[in-house]
Amino acid sequence: MDWGMKNRLSQIIKPDTNRTVMLAVDHGYFLGPTSGLEEPAKTIEPLLPYADSLMLTRGVLRVSVNPGSSTPIVLRVSGGNSILGEDLSKEAITVSVKDAIRLNVSAVALSIYVGSKYEHQTLKNLATLVSECEEYGIPVLAVTAVGKEMVRDARYLSLACRIAAEIGAHFVKTYYCEDFQKVVKTCPVPVVIAGGKKIAEKDALKLAYNAVKDGAVGVDMGRNIFQSKDPVGMIKAVRQIVHENAKPEDVFRSLKL
Ligand code: 5RP
């Protein structure tokens, strides 16, 4: 890995703890105005000081984040589908690497849909993106998105994460599952977990705790932060778990729910 690539990656995965709290607000790319993200700027602004990086689309970045911000950006560069479309897995690369560089991003993110109808297309997207990003030292985050019918178990998620890493993703975003240690152990690049659908705050904090205990370098969490009654309290609590190994029951007490 060259210096630029390592430098960008260390803007996201903090070298002092080797962990990261990424804030995901990219949901609109196929879900439209997701609950809690109707006005992205208003959601993002109070959370930004506590995020190690912000994952979002270029459209929202341009109008919702102050260019003076020093928070590293992980730019979603795949899409082209919607929740109403033919098949969620029918994604393309939607942003050129040139535009990602112009936006001064620290990494780019793309979804792969292993086992879905357009699996091949999404894996080819990943290969193309990695090859282009290698030229400029930009890390690629592969998101192991799952179709409605896919089971989120260790066998499936290990398969998806490993394929992403073999194609050249520099880090991988996946879901927490039973036997998650196996997913991490068989994936040669760092793994972060998505939060998934909104669950009780106590459970989301346990999820983050278990994920890092089982080897994840952190979280790329969205709905369980910005849909909480106390989004700022929630991201602060997640930070304590991820960076300080705090216990979920201890940080839960500080939430204003
Ligand atoms: C879907 C995505 C997301 O849009 C998002 O990042 C998910 O975050 P969360 O599940 O924590 O709301 O990557 O594939």
PDB file of C-alpha atoms and ligand atoms in Angstrom:
ATOM      1  CA  MET A   1       0.000   0.000   0.000  1.00  0.00           C
ATOM      2  CA  ASP A   2       1.459   3.374  -0.939  1.00  0.00           C
ATOM      3  CA  TRP A   3       1.772   6.389   1.372  1.00  0.00           C
ATOM      4  CA  GLY A   4      -1.275   8.241   0.065  1.00  0.00           C
ATOM      5  CA  MET A   5      -3.495   5.201   0.412  1.00  0.00           C
ATOM      6  CA  LYS A   6      -2.251   4.550   3.977  1.00  0.00           C
ATOM      7  CA  ASN A   7      -2.634   8.202   4.884  1.00  0.00           C
ATOM      8  CA  ARG A   8      -6.241   8.357   3.669  1.00  0.00           C
ATOM      9  CA  LEU A   9      -7.119   5.107   5.421  1.00  0.00           C
ATOM     10  CA  SER A  10      -5.640   6.399   8.684  1.00  0.00           C
ATOM     11  CA  GLN A  11      -7.870   9.473   8.433  1.00  0.00           C
ATOM     12  CA  ILE A  12     -10.771   7.027   8.786  1.00  0.00           C
ATOM     13  CA  ILE A  13      -9.421   4.193  10.983  1.00  0.00           C
ATOM     14  CA  LYS A  14      -7.732   6.182  13.729  1.00  0.00           C
ATOM     15  CA  PRO A  15      -4.144   4.947  14.298  1.00  0.00           C
ATOM     16  CA  ASP A  16      -4.224   5.570  18.082  1.00  0.00           C
ATOM     17  CA  THR A  17      -6.980   2.999  18.669  1.00  0.00           C
ATOM     18  CA  ASN A  18      -7.053   1.283  15.248  1.00  0.00           C
ATOM     19  CA  ARG A  19     -10.821   1.827  15.419  1.00  0.00           C
ATOM     20  CA  THR A  20     -13.401   4.013  13.737  1.00  0.00           C
ATOM     21  CA  VAL A  21     -16.862   5.495  14.170  1.00  0.00           C
ATOM     22  CA  MET A  22     -18.173   6.242  10.696  1.00  0.00           C
ATOM     23  CA  LEU A  23     -21.500   8.041  10.382  1.00  0.00           C
ATOM     24  CA  ALA A  24     -23.586   6.688   7.475  1.00  0.00           C
ATOM     25  CA  VAL A  25     -26.090   9.122   5.965  1.00  0.00           C
ATOM     26  CA  ASP A  26     -26.106   7.778   2.396  1.00  0.00           C
ATOM     27  CA  HIS A  27     -29.495   6.033   2.632  1.00  0.00           C
ATOM     28  CA  GLY A  28     -31.229   8.464   0.273  1.00  0.00           C
ATOM     29  CA  TYR A  29     -29.315   7.076  -2.701  1.00  0.00           C
ATOM     30  CA  PHE A  30     -31.986   4.393  -3.080  1.00  0.00           C
ATOM     31  CA  LEU A  31     -34.467   5.086  -0.244  1.00  0.00           C
ATOM     32  CA  GLY A  32     -35.107   8.775  -0.969  1.00  0.00           C
ATOM     33  CA  PRO A  33     -35.988  10.941   2.060  1.00  0.00           C
ATOM     34  CA  THR A  34     -35.323   8.369   4.783  1.00  0.00           C
ATOM     35  CA  SER A  35     -36.837   9.081   8.181  1.00  0.00           C
ATOM     36  CA  GLY A  36     -34.397  11.264  10.117  1.00  0.00           C
ATOM     37  CA  LEU A  37     -32.646  12.369   6.938  1.00  0.00           C
ATOM     38  CA  GLU A  38     -35.392  14.505   5.403  1.00  0.00           C
ATOM     39  CA  GLU A  39     -33.123  17.546   5.711  1.00  0.00           C
ATOM     40  CA  PRO A  40     -29.622  16.042   5.753  1.00  0.00           C
ATOM     41  CA  ALA A  41     -27.805  19.246   6.744  1.00  0.00           C
ATOM     42  CA  LYS A  42     -29.856  19.494   9.944  1.00  0.00           C
ATOM     43  CA  THR A  43     -29.162  15.847  10.825  1.00  0.00           C
ATOM     44  CA  ILE A  44     -25.470  15.983  10.015  1.00  0.00           C
ATOM     45  CA  GLU A  45     -24.480  19.281  11.657  1.00  0.00           C
ATOM     46  CA  PRO A  46     -24.736  18.313  15.376  1.00  0.00           C
ATOM     47  CA  LEU A  47     -23.269  14.829  14.782  1.00  0.00           C
ATOM     48  CA  LEU A  48     -20.264  15.837  12.700  1.00  0.00           C
ATOM     49  CA  PRO A  49     -17.915  16.684  15.597  1.00  0.00           C
ATOM     50  CA  TYR A  50     -18.247  13.102  16.875  1.00  0.00           C
ATOM     51  CA  ALA A  51     -17.849  11.223  13.585  1.00  0.00           C
ATOM     52  CA  ASP A  52     -14.456   9.921  12.489  1.00  0.00           C
ATOM     53  CA  SER A  53     -15.812  10.086   8.942  1.00  0.00           C
ATOM     54  CA  LEU A  54     -19.032  10.810   7.124  1.00  0.00           C
ATOM     55  CA  MET A  55     -20.402   8.406   4.506  1.00  0.00           C
ATOM     56  CA  LEU A  56     -22.730  10.058   2.003  1.00  0.00           C
ATOM     57  CA  THR A  57     -23.442  10.816  -1.654  1.00  0.00           C
ATOM     58  CA  ARG A  58     -21.906  13.698  -3.587  1.00  0.00           C
ATOM     59  CA  GLY A  59     -25.281  15.419  -3.969  1.00  0.00           C
ATOM     60  CA  VAL A  60     -25.822  15.634  -0.224  1.00  0.00           C
ATOM     61  CA  LEU A  61     -22.159  16.439   0.432  1.00  0.00           C
ATOM     62  CA  ARG A  62     -22.223  19.470  -1.852  1.00  0.00           C
ATOM     63  CA  VAL A  63     -25.227  21.113  -0.215  1.00  0.00           C
ATOM     64  CA  SER A  64     -25.171  19.808   3.344  1.00  0.00           C
ATOM     65  CA  VAL A  65     -21.584  19.885   4.585  1.00  0.00           C
ATOM     66  CA  ASN A  66     -19.457  22.984   5.068  1.00  0.00           C
ATOM     67  CA  PRO A  67     -16.363  22.641   2.823  1.00  0.00           C
ATOM     68  CA  GLY A  68     -14.386  24.035   5.770  1.00  0.00           C
ATOM     69  CA  SER A  69     -15.132  20.832   7.693  1.00  0.00           C
ATOM     70  CA  SER A  70     -12.161  18.623   8.513  1.00  0.00           C
ATOM     71  CA  THR A  71     -14.222  15.423   8.877  1.00  0.00           C
ATOM     72  CA  PRO A  72     -12.993  12.822   6.351  1.00  0.00           C
ATOM     73  CA  ILE A  73     -15.505  11.950   3.660  1.00  0.00           C
ATOM     74  CA  VAL A  74     -16.325   8.423   2.474  1.00  0.00           C
ATOM     75  CA  LEU A  75     -18.197   8.982  -0.752  1.00  0.00           C
ATOM     76  CA  ARG A  76     -20.835   6.552  -1.960  1.00  0.00           C
ATOM     77  CA  VAL A  77     -20.121   5.978  -5.639  1.00  0.00           C
ATOM     78  CA  SER A  78     -22.568   3.168  -6.460  1.00  0.00           C
ATOM     79  CA  GLY A  79     -26.297   3.339  -7.106  1.00  0.00           C
ATOM     80  CA  GLY A  80     -28.699   3.726  -9.977  1.00  0.00           C
ATOM     81  CA  ASN A  81     -31.563   1.817  -8.376  1.00  0.00           C
ATOM     82  CA  SER A  82     -34.411   2.590  -6.013  1.00  0.00           C
ATOM     83  CA  ILE A  83     -36.532   0.741  -3.499  1.00  0.00           C
ATOM     84  CA  LEU A  84     -39.214   0.616  -6.231  1.00  0.00           C
ATOM     85  CA  GLY A  85     -36.896  -0.663  -8.958  1.00  0.00           C
ATOM     86  CA  GLU A  86     -36.611  -4.020 -10.661  1.00  0.00           C
ATOM     87  CA  ASP A  87     -33.899  -5.388  -8.358  1.00  0.00           C
ATOM     88  CA  LEU A  88     -31.873  -3.641  -5.670  1.00  0.00           C
ATOM     89  CA  SER A  89     -28.703  -5.343  -6.864  1.00  0.00           C
ATOM     90  CA  LYS A  90     -28.830  -3.576 -10.242  1.00  0.00           C
ATOM     91  CA  GLU A  91     -26.176  -1.001  -9.367  1.00  0.00           C
ATOM     92  CA  ALA A  92     -23.636   0.892 -11.416  1.00  0.00           C
ATOM     93  CA  ILE A  93     -20.689   3.131 -10.558  1.00  0.00           C
ATOM     94  CA  THR A  94     -22.310   6.562 -10.308  1.00  0.00           C
ATOM     95  CA  VAL A  95     -19.351   8.889  -9.670  1.00  0.00           C
ATOM     96  CA  SER A  96     -16.058   9.207 -11.522  1.00  0.00           C
ATOM     97  CA  VAL A  97     -12.832   8.873  -9.571  1.00  0.00           C
ATOM     98  CA  LYS A  98     -11.948  12.334 -10.944  1.00  0.00           C
ATOM     99  CA  ASP A  99     -14.998  13.828  -9.206  1.00  0.00           C
ATOM    100  CA  ALA A 100     -14.190  11.943  -5.996  1.00  0.00           C
ATOM    101  CA  ILE A 101     -10.713  13.509  -6.085  1.00  0.00           C
ATOM    102  CA  ARG A 102     -12.213  16.939  -6.789  1.00  0.00           C
ATOM    103  CA  LEU A 103     -14.372  16.473  -3.681  1.00  0.00           C
ATOM    104  CA  ASN A 104     -11.208  15.599  -1.739  1.00  0.00           C
ATOM    105  CA  VAL A 105     -12.624  12.386  -0.315  1.00  0.00           C
ATOM    106  CA  SER A 106     -10.706  10.030   1.969  1.00  0.00           C
ATOM    107  CA  ALA A 107     -12.342   6.893   0.531  1.00  0.00           C
ATOM    108  CA  VAL A 108     -15.100   5.755  -1.792  1.00  0.00           C
ATOM    109  CA  ALA A 109     -17.820   3.182  -1.054  1.00  0.00           C
ATOM    110  CA  LEU A 110     -19.624   0.775  -3.349  1.00  0.00           C
ATOM    111  CA  SER A 111     -22.131  -2.011  -2.701  1.00  0.00           C
ATOM    112  CA  ILE A 112     -21.724  -5.578  -3.855  1.00  0.00           C
ATOM    113  CA  TYR A 113     -24.633  -8.021  -3.921  1.00  0.00           C
ATOM    114  CA  VAL A 114     -23.194 -11.536  -3.658  1.00  0.00           C
ATOM    115  CA  GLY A 115     -25.778 -14.182  -4.520  1.00  0.00           C
ATOM    116  CA  SER A 116     -28.186 -11.692  -6.078  1.00  0.00           C
ATOM    117  CA  LYS A 117     -29.395 -11.365  -9.640  1.00  0.00           C
ATOM    118  CA  TYR A 118     -26.813  -8.721 -10.587  1.00  0.00           C
ATOM    119  CA  GLU A 119     -23.961 -10.167  -8.500  1.00  0.00           C
ATOM    120  CA  HIS A 120     -21.566 -10.247 -11.470  1.00  0.00           C
ATOM    121  CA  GLN A 121     -22.269  -6.642 -12.415  1.00  0.00           C
ATOM    122  CA  THR A 122     -21.637  -5.397  -8.867  1.00  0.00           C
ATOM    123  CA  LEU A 123     -18.419  -7.411  -8.494  1.00  0.00           C
ATOM    124  CA  LYS A 124     -17.203  -6.035 -11.823  1.00  0.00           C
ATOM    125  CA  ASN A 125     -18.062  -2.541 -10.558  1.00  0.00           C
ATOM    126  CA  LEU A 126     -15.870  -3.201  -7.523  1.00  0.00           C
ATOM    127  CA  ALA A 127     -12.976  -4.469  -9.649  1.00  0.00           C
ATOM    128  CA  THR A 128     -13.158  -1.454 -11.964  1.00  0.00           C
ATOM    129  CA  LEU A 129     -13.361   0.978  -9.059  1.00  0.00           C
ATOM    130  CA  VAL A 130     -10.430  -0.594  -7.190  1.00  0.00           C
ATOM    131  CA  SER A 131      -8.250  -0.516 -10.317  1.00  0.00           C
ATOM    132  CA  GLU A 132      -9.010   3.175 -10.899  1.00  0.00           C
ATOM    133  CA  CYS A 133      -8.624   4.117  -7.236  1.00  0.00           C
ATOM    134  CA  GLU A 134      -5.287   2.302  -6.915  1.00  0.00           C
ATOM    135  CA  GLU A 135      -3.892   4.792  -9.446  1.00  0.00           C
ATOM    136  CA  TYR A 136      -4.629   7.705  -7.108  1.00  0.00           C
ATOM    137  CA  GLY A 137      -4.211   6.052  -3.704  1.00  0.00           C
ATOM    138  CA  ILE A 138      -7.893   6.199  -2.766  1.00  0.00           C
ATOM    139  CA  PRO A 139      -9.182   3.424  -0.472  1.00  0.00           C
ATOM    140  CA  VAL A 140     -12.319   1.547  -1.496  1.00  0.00           C
ATOM    141  CA  LEU A 141     -14.947   0.433   1.026  1.00  0.00           C
ATOM    142  CA  ALA A 142     -16.983  -2.536  -0.225  1.00  0.00           C
ATOM    143  CA  VAL A 143     -20.454  -2.694   1.308  1.00  0.00           C
ATOM    144  CA  THR A 144     -21.809  -6.241   1.446  1.00  0.00           C
ATOM    145  CA  ALA A 145     -25.399  -5.308   0.755  1.00  0.00           C
ATOM    146  CA  VAL A 146     -27.920  -8.111   1.025  1.00  0.00           C
ATOM    147  CA  GLY A 147     -31.020  -8.817  -1.020  1.00  0.00           C
ATOM    148  CA  LYS A 148     -34.371  -9.454   0.668  1.00  0.00           C
ATOM    149  CA  GLU A 149     -33.941 -13.212   0.368  1.00  0.00           C
ATOM    150  CA  MET A 150     -30.297 -13.409   1.551  1.00  0.00           C
ATOM    151  CA  VAL A 151     -29.611 -14.820   5.009  1.00  0.00           C
ATOM    152  CA  ARG A 152     -27.247 -12.675   7.041  1.00  0.00           C
ATOM    153  CA  ASP A 153     -25.277 -15.519   8.607  1.00  0.00           C
ATOM    154  CA  ALA A 154     -21.526 -16.007   9.060  1.00  0.00           C
ATOM    155  CA  ARG A 155     -21.299 -18.379   6.114  1.00  0.00           C
ATOM    156  CA  TYR A 156     -22.837 -15.910   3.679  1.00  0.00           C
ATOM    157  CA  LEU A 157     -21.186 -12.774   5.095  1.00  0.00           C
ATOM    158  CA  SER A 158     -17.741 -14.471   5.139  1.00  0.00           C
ATOM    159  CA  LEU A 159     -18.231 -15.330   1.488  1.00  0.00           C
ATOM    160  CA  ALA A 160     -19.189 -11.762   0.566  1.00  0.00           C
ATOM    161  CA  CYS A 161     -16.463 -10.077   2.674  1.00  0.00           C
ATOM    162  CA  ARG A 162     -13.756 -12.420   1.429  1.00  0.00           C
ATOM    163  CA  ILE A 163     -14.713 -11.916  -2.208  1.00  0.00           C
ATOM    164  CA  ALA A 164     -14.666  -8.135  -1.687  1.00  0.00           C
ATOM    165  CA  ALA A 165     -11.175  -8.338  -0.184  1.00  0.00           C
ATOM    166  CA  GLU A 166      -9.924 -10.684  -2.908  1.00  0.00           C
ATOM    167  CA  ILE A 167     -11.087  -8.228  -5.579  1.00  0.00           C
ATOM    168  CA  GLY A 168      -9.087  -5.555  -3.783  1.00  0.00           C
ATOM    169  CA  ALA A 169     -11.395  -3.623  -1.426  1.00  0.00           C
ATOM    170  CA  HIS A 170      -9.279  -1.904   1.227  1.00  0.00           C
ATOM    171  CA  PHE A 171     -11.927  -2.262   3.922  1.00  0.00           C
ATOM    172  CA  VAL A 172     -15.338  -3.889   4.100  1.00  0.00           C
ATOM    173  CA  LYS A 173     -18.695  -2.972   5.616  1.00  0.00           C
ATOM    174  CA  THR A 174     -20.954  -5.827   6.602  1.00  0.00           C
ATOM    175  CA  TYR A 175     -23.513  -6.901   9.183  1.00  0.00           C
ATOM    176  CA  TYR A 176     -22.929  -8.327  12.630  1.00  0.00           C
ATOM    177  CA  CYS A 177     -24.033 -11.947  12.973  1.00  0.00           C
ATOM    178  CA  GLU A 178     -23.589 -15.046  15.116  1.00  0.00           C
ATOM    179  CA  ASP A 179     -19.988 -16.359  14.774  1.00  0.00           C
ATOM    180  CA  PHE A 180     -18.918 -12.914  13.577  1.00  0.00           C
ATOM    181  CA  GLN A 181     -15.325 -13.735  14.590  1.00  0.00           C
ATOM    182  CA  LYS A 182     -15.250 -16.116  11.641  1.00  0.00           C
ATOM    183  CA  VAL A 183     -16.221 -13.307   9.252  1.00  0.00           C
ATOM    184  CA  VAL A 184     -13.395 -11.112  10.571  1.00  0.00           C
ATOM    185  CA  LYS A 185     -10.813 -13.903  10.726  1.00  0.00           C
ATOM    186  CA  THR A 186     -11.333 -14.928   7.109  1.00  0.00           C
ATOM    187  CA  CYS A 187     -11.364 -11.363   5.766  1.00  0.00           C
ATOM    188  CA  PRO A 188      -7.817 -10.054   5.254  1.00  0.00           C
ATOM    189  CA  VAL A 189      -8.823  -6.373   5.387  1.00  0.00           C
ATOM    190  CA  PRO A 190     -10.473  -4.331   8.183  1.00  0.00           C
ATOM    191  CA  VAL A 191     -14.188  -4.870   8.744  1.00  0.00           C
ATOM    192  CA  VAL A 192     -16.761  -2.328   9.968  1.00  0.00           C
ATOM    193  CA  ILE A 193     -20.379  -3.118  10.716  1.00  0.00           C
ATOM    194  CA  ALA A 194     -23.581  -1.396   9.626  1.00  0.00           C
ATOM    195  CA  GLY A 195     -26.134  -0.710  12.330  1.00  0.00           C
ATOM    196  CA  GLY A 196     -29.078  -1.892  10.262  1.00  0.00           C
ATOM    197  CA  LYS A 197     -32.704  -0.987  10.971  1.00  0.00           C
ATOM    198  CA  LYS A 198     -33.434   1.083  14.072  1.00  0.00           C
ATOM    199  CA  ILE A 199     -33.522  -1.046  17.201  1.00  0.00           C
ATOM    200  CA  ALA A 200     -33.635  -0.116  20.893  1.00  0.00           C
ATOM    201  CA  GLU A 201     -30.651   2.052  21.857  1.00  0.00           C
ATOM    202  CA  LYS A 202     -29.475  -0.497  24.427  1.00  0.00           C
ATOM    203  CA  ASP A 203     -29.402  -3.204  21.736  1.00  0.00           C
ATOM    204  CA  ALA A 204     -27.620  -0.998  19.193  1.00  0.00           C
ATOM    205  CA  LEU A 205     -24.928  -0.234  21.760  1.00  0.00           C
ATOM    206  CA  LYS A 206     -24.562  -3.962  22.503  1.00  0.00           C
ATOM    207  CA  LEU A 207     -24.240  -4.571  18.766  1.00  0.00           C
ATOM    208  CA  ALA A 208     -21.359  -2.086  18.510  1.00  0.00           C
ATOM    209  CA  TYR A 209     -19.730  -3.573  21.621  1.00  0.00           C
ATOM    210  CA  ASN A 210     -19.967  -7.157  20.378  1.00  0.00           C
ATOM    211  CA  ALA A 211     -18.733  -6.225  16.916  1.00  0.00           C
ATOM    212  CA  VAL A 212     -15.504  -4.629  18.150  1.00  0.00           C
ATOM    213  CA  LYS A 213     -15.041  -7.358  20.762  1.00  0.00           C
ATOM    214  CA  ASP A 214     -15.254  -9.892  17.910  1.00  0.00           C
ATOM    215  CA  GLY A 215     -12.697  -8.064  15.787  1.00  0.00           C
ATOM    216  CA  ALA A 216     -14.431  -5.315  13.804  1.00  0.00           C
ATOM    217  CA  VAL A 217     -12.438  -2.072  13.635  1.00  0.00           C
ATOM    218  CA  GLY A 218     -15.628  -0.167  14.279  1.00  0.00           C
ATOM    219  CA  VAL A 219     -18.999   0.823  12.951  1.00  0.00           C
ATOM    220  CA  ASP A 220     -20.428   2.625   9.956  1.00  0.00           C
ATOM    221  CA  MET A 221     -23.719   3.367  11.657  1.00  0.00           C
ATOM    222  CA  GLY A 222     -26.654   5.378  10.408  1.00  0.00           C
ATOM    223  CA  ARG A 223     -30.266   4.822  11.486  1.00  0.00           C
ATOM    224  CA  ASN A 224     -29.432   3.715  15.003  1.00  0.00           C
ATOM    225  CA  ILE A 225     -27.779   7.083  15.507  1.00  0.00           C
ATOM    226  CA  PHE A 226     -29.829   9.628  13.568  1.00  0.00           C
ATOM    227  CA  GLN A 227     -33.222   7.989  14.249  1.00  0.00           C
ATOM    228  CA  SER A 228     -32.568   7.873  17.998  1.00  0.00           C
ATOM    229  CA  LYS A 229     -34.373  10.333  20.299  1.00  0.00           C
ATOM    230  CA  ASP A 230     -30.880  11.387  21.385  1.00  0.00           C
ATOM    231  CA  PRO A 231     -28.678  11.237  18.258  1.00  0.00           C
ATOM    232  CA  VAL A 232     -25.767  13.174  19.764  1.00  0.00           C
ATOM    233  CA  GLY A 233     -25.878  11.111  22.961  1.00  0.00           C
ATOM    234  CA  MET A 234     -25.977   7.974  20.861  1.00  0.00           C
ATOM    235  CA  ILE A 235     -22.940   8.786  18.701  1.00  0.00           C
ATOM    236  CA  LYS A 236     -20.996   9.829  21.816  1.00  0.00           C
ATOM    237  CA  ALA A 237     -21.923   6.532  23.483  1.00  0.00           C
ATOM    238  CA  VAL A 238     -20.891   4.551  20.389  1.00  0.00           C
ATOM    239  CA  ARG A 239     -17.549   6.415  20.391  1.00  0.00           C
ATOM    240  CA  GLN A 240     -16.897   5.408  23.991  1.00  0.00           C
ATOM    241  CA  ILE A 241     -17.603   1.781  23.137  1.00  0.00           C
ATOM    242  CA  VAL A 242     -15.529   1.728  19.958  1.00  0.00           C
ATOM    243  CA  HIS A 243     -12.549   3.822  21.056  1.00  0.00           C
ATOM    244  CA  GLU A 244     -12.498   3.203  24.816  1.00  0.00           C
ATOM    245  CA  ASN A 245     -13.990  -0.296  25.095  1.00  0.00           C
ATOM    246  CA  ALA A 246     -16.718   1.120  27.366  1.00  0.00           C
ATOM    247  CA  LYS A 247     -19.479  -1.262  28.428  1.00  0.00           C
ATOM    248  CA  PRO A 248     -22.900  -0.705  26.746  1.00  0.00           C
ATOM    249  CA  GLU A 249     -24.757  -0.659  30.074  1.00  0.00           C
ATOM    250  CA  ASP A 250     -22.475   2.088  31.384  1.00  0.00           C
ATOM    251  CA  VAL A 251     -22.803   4.430  28.389  1.00  0.00           C
ATOM    252  CA  PHE A 252     -26.538   3.739  27.976  1.00  0.00           C
ATOM    253  CA  ARG A 253     -27.202   5.571  31.246  1.00  0.00           C
ATOM    254  CA  SER A 254     -25.995   8.858  29.761  1.00  0.00           C
ATOM    255  CA  LEU A 255     -28.632   8.860  26.967  1.00  0.00           C
ATOM    256  CA  LYS A 256     -31.535  11.304  27.182  1.00  0.00           C
ATOM    257  CA  LEU A 257     -34.374   9.096  25.959  1.00  0.00           C
TER     258      LEU A 257
HETATM  259  C1  5RP B   1     -26.819   0.245   2.626  1.00  0.00           C
HETATM  260  C2  5RP B   1     -25.892   1.225   3.222  1.00  0.00           C
HETATM  261  C3  5RP B   1     -26.554   2.327   3.913  1.00  0.00           C
HETATM  262  O1  5RP B   1     -27.287   3.193   3.245  1.00  0.00           O
HETATM  263  C4  5RP B   1     -26.151   2.689   5.231  1.00  0.00           C
HETATM  264  O2  5RP B   1     -24.816   3.027   5.230  1.00  0.00           O
HETATM  265  C5  5RP B   1     -26.547   1.705   6.277  1.00  0.00           C
HETATM  266  O3  5RP B   1     -26.319   2.155   7.576  1.00  0.00           O
HETATM  267  P1  5RP B   1     -27.281   1.695   8.748  1.00  0.00           P
HETATM  268  O4  5RP B   1     -27.707   0.281   8.436  1.00  0.00           O
HETATM  269  O5  5RP B   1     -26.456   1.726  10.000  1.00  0.00           O
HETATM  270  O6  5RP B   1     -28.452   2.633   8.804  1.00  0.00           O
HETATM  271  O7  5RP B   1     -24.694   1.106   3.157  1.00  0.00           O
HETATM  272  O8  5RP B   1     -26.158  -0.780   2.034  1.00  0.00           O
END
